PDB file of C-alpha atoms in Angstrom:
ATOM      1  CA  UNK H   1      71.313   2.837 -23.155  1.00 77.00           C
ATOM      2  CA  UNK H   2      73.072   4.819 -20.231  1.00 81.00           C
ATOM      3  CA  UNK H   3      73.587   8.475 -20.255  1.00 82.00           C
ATOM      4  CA  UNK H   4      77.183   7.929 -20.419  1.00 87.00           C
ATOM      5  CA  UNK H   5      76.737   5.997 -23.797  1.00 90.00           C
ATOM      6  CA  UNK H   6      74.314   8.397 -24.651  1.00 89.00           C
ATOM      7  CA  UNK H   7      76.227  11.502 -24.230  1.00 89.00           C
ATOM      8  CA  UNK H   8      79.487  10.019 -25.955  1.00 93.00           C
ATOM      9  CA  UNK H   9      77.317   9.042 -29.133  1.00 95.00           C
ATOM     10  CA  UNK H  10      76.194  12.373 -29.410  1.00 94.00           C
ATOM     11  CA  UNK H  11      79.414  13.937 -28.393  1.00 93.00           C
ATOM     12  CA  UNK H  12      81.349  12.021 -31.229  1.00 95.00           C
ATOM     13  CA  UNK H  13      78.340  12.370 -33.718  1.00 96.00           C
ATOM     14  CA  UNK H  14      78.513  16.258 -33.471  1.00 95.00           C
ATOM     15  CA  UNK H  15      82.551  16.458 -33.660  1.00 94.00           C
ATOM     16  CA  UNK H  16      81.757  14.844 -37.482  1.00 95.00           C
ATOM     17  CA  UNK H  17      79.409  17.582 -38.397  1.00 93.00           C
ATOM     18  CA  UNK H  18      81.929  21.127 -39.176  1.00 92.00           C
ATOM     19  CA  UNK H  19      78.558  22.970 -39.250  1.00 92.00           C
ATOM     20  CA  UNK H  20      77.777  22.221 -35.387  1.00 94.00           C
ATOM     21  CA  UNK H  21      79.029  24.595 -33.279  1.00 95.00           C
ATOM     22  CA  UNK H  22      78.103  23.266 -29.836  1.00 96.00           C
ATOM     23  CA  UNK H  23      75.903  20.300 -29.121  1.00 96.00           C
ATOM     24  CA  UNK H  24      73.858  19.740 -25.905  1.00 96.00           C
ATOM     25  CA  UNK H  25      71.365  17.308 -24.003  1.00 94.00           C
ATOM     26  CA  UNK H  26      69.042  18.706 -21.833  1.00 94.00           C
ATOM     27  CA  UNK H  27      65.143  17.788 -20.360  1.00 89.00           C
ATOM     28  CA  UNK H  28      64.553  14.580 -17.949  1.00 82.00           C
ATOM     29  CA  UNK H  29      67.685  12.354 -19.155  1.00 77.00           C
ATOM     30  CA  UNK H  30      70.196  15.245 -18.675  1.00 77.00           C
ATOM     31  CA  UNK H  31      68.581  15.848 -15.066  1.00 78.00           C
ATOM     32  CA  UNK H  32      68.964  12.060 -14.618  1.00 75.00           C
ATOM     33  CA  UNK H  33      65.280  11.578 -14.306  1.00 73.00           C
ATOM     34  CA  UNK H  34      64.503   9.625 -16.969  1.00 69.00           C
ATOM     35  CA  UNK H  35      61.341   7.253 -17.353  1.00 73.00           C
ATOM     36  CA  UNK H  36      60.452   5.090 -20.024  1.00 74.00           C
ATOM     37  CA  UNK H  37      58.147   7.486 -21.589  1.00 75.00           C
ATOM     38  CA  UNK H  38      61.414  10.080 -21.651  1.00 80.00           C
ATOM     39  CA  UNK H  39      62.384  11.215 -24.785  1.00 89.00           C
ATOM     40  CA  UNK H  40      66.709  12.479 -25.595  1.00 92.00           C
ATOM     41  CA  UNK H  41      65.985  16.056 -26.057  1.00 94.00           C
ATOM     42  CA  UNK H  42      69.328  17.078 -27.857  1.00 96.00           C
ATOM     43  CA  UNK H  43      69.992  20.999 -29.122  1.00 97.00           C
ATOM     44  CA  UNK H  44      72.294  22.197 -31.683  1.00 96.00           C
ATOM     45  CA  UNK H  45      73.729  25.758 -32.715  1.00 95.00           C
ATOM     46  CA  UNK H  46      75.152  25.864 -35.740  1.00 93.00           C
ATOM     47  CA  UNK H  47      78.047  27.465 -37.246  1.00 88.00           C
ATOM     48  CA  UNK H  48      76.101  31.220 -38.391  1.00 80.00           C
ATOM     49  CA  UNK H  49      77.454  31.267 -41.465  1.00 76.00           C
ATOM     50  CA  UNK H  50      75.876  28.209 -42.408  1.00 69.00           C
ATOM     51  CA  UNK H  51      72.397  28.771 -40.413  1.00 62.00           C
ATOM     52  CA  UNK H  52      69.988  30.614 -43.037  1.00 63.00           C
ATOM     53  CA  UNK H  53      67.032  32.884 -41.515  1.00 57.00           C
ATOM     54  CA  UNK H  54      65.213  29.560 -41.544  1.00 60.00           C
ATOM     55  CA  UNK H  55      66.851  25.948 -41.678  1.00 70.00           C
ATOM     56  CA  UNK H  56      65.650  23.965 -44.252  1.00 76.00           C
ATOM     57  CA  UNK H  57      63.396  21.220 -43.312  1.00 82.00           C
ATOM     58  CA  UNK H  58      65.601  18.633 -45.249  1.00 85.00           C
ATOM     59  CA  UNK H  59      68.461  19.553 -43.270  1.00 87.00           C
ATOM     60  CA  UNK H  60      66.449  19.080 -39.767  1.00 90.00           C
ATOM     61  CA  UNK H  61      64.851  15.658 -40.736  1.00 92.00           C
ATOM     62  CA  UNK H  62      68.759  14.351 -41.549  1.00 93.00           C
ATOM     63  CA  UNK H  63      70.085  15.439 -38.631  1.00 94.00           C
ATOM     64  CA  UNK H  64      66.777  14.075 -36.914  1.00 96.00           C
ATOM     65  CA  UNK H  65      67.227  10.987 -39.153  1.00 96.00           C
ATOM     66  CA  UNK H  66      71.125  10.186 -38.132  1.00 97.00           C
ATOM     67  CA  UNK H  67      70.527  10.930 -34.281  1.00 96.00           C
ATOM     68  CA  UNK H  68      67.693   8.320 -34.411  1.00 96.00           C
ATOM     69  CA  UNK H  69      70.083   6.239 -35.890  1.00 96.00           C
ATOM     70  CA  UNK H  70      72.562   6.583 -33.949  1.00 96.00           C
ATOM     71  CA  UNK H  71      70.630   6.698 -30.412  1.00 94.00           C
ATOM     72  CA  UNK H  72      68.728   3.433 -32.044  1.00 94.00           C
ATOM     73  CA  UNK H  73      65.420   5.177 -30.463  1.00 92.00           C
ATOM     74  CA  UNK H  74      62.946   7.372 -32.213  1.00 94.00           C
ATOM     75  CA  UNK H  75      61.947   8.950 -29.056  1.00 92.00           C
ATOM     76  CA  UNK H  76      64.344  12.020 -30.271  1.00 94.00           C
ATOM     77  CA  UNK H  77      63.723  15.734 -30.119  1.00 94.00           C
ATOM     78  CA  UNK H  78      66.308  18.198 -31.681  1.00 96.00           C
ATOM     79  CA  UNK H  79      66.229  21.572 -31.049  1.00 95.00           C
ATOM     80  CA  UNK H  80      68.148  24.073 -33.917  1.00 94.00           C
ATOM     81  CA  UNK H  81      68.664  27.046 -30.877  1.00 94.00           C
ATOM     82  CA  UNK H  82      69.821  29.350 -33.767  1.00 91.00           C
ATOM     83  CA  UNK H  83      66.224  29.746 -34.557  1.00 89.00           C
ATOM     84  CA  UNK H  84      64.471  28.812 -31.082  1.00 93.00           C
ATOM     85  CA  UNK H  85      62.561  30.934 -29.185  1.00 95.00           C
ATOM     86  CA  UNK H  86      65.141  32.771 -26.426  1.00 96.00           C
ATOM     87  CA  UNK H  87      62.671  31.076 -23.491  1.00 95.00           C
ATOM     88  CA  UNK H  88      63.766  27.750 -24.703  1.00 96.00           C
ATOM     89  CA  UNK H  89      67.423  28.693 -25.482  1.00 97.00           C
ATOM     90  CA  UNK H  90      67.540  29.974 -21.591  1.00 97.00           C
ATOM     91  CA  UNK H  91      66.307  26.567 -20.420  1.00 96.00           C
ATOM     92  CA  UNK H  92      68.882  24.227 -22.847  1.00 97.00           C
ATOM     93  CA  UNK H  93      71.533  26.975 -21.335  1.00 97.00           C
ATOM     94  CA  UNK H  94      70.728  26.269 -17.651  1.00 95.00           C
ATOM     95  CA  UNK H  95      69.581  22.965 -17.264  1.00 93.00           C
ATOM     96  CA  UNK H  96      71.570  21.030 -20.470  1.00 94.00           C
ATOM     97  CA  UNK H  97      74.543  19.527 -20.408  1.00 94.00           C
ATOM     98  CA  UNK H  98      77.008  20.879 -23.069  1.00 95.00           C
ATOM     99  CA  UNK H  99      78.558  17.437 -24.821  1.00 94.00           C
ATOM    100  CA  UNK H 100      80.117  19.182 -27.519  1.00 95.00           C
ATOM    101  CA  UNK H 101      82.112  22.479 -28.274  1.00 96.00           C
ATOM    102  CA  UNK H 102      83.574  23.338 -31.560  1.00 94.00           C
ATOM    103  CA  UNK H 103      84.646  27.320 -30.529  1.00 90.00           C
ATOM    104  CA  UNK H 104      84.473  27.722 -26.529  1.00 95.00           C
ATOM    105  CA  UNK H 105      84.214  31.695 -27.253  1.00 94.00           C
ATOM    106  CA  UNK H 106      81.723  31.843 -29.728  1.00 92.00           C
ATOM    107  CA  UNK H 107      79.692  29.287 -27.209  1.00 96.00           C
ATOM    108  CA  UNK H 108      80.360  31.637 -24.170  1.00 97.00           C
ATOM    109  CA  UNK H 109      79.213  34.264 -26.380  1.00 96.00           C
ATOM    110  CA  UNK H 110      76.007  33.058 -27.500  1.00 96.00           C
ATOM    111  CA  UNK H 111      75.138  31.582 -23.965  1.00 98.00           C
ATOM    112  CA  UNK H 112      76.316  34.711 -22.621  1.00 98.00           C
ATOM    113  CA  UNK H 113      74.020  36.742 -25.097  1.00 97.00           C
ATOM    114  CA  UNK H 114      70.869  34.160 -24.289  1.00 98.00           C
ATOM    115  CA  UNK H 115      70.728  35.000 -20.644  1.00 97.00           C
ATOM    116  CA  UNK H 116      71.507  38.602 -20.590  1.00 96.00           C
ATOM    117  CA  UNK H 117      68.409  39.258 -23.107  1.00 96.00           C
ATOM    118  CA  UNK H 118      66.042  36.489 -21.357  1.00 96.00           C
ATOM    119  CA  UNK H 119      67.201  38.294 -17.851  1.00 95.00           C
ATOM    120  CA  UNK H 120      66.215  41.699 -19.299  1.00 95.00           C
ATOM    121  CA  UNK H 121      63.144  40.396 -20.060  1.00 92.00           C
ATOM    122  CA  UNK H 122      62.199  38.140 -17.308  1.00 90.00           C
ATOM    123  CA  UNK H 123      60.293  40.859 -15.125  1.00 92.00           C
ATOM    124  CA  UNK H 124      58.321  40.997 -17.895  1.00 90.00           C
ATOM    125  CA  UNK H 125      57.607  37.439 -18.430  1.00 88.00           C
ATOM    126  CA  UNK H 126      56.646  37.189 -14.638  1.00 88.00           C
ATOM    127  CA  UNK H 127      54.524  40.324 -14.325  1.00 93.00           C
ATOM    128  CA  UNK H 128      52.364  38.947 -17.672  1.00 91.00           C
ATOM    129  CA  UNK H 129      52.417  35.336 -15.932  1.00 91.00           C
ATOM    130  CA  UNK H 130      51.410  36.249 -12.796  1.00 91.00           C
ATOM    131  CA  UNK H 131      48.528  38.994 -14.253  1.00 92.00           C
ATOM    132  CA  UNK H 132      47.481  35.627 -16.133  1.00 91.00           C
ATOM    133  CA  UNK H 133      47.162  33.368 -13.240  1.00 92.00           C
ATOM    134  CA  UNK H 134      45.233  36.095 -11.339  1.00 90.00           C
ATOM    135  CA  UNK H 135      42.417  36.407 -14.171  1.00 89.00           C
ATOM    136  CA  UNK H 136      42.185  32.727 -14.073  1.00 91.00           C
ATOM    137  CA  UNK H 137      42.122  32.541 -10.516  1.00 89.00           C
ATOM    138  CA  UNK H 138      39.247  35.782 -10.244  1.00 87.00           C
ATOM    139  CA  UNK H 139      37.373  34.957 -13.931  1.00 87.00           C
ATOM    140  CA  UNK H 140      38.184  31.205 -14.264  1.00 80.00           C
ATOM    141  CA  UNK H 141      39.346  29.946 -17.766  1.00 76.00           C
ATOM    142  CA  UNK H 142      36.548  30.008 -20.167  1.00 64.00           C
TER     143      UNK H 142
END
């Protein structure tokens, strides 16, 4: 299946689901650099009235279910960004493709709210990676 096909399945699938906000694709077949071991790595943020502290696991696995079905591949991984770590929300934001949007401002404000706190933190994030690599690279890693 192309990308094309791909994205408008998905794009069509999310406009019949009020709970989805915005809908995107991101990982190797957003970049175009798919393989045949490449899974469709697909992220959702739902409406916040509907998203509960956590998801239920029925309502993952349907979603899950119906884009497997749709897609016609089980080589799916969906993402639920309301409750994602903010390190993977930054990446979907920067390197996904958006394919759906229900409410352009309430996507601008989430995405806008993802990279300001990821970009307060990302000294942070470097300093402890870097510290990391420099143990290994002195003590090894056992």
């Amino acid at each position: 299946m192309s990308i094309k096909e791909i994205k408008d399945k998905l794009a069509k699938y999310f406009s019949t689901r009020p709970e989805i906000k915005v809908g995107y694709i991101f990982g190797s077949k957003a970049k175009g650099e798919k393989n045949r071991l490449s899974d469709i790595d697909v992220a959702i943020l739902i409406d916040e009235k509907k998203a509960t502290k956590n998801l239920s696991y029925r309502y993952k696995a349907k979603v899950l279910t119906e884009l497997m079905g749709i897609l016609r591949t089980q080589k799916v991984d969906l993402v639920i960004l309301n409750e994602s770590p903010l390190f993977l929300c930054f990446r979907v934001i920067r390197d996904g493709l958006i394919l759906y949007s229900k409410d352009e401002i309430k996507r601008i404000r989430f995405e806008v709210k993802i990279m300001s706190r990821y970009l307060d933190r990302k000294f942070y994030y470097d300093r402890h990676v870097n510290l990391s690599l420099a143990t290994i690279a002195k003590e090894g890693i056992l």
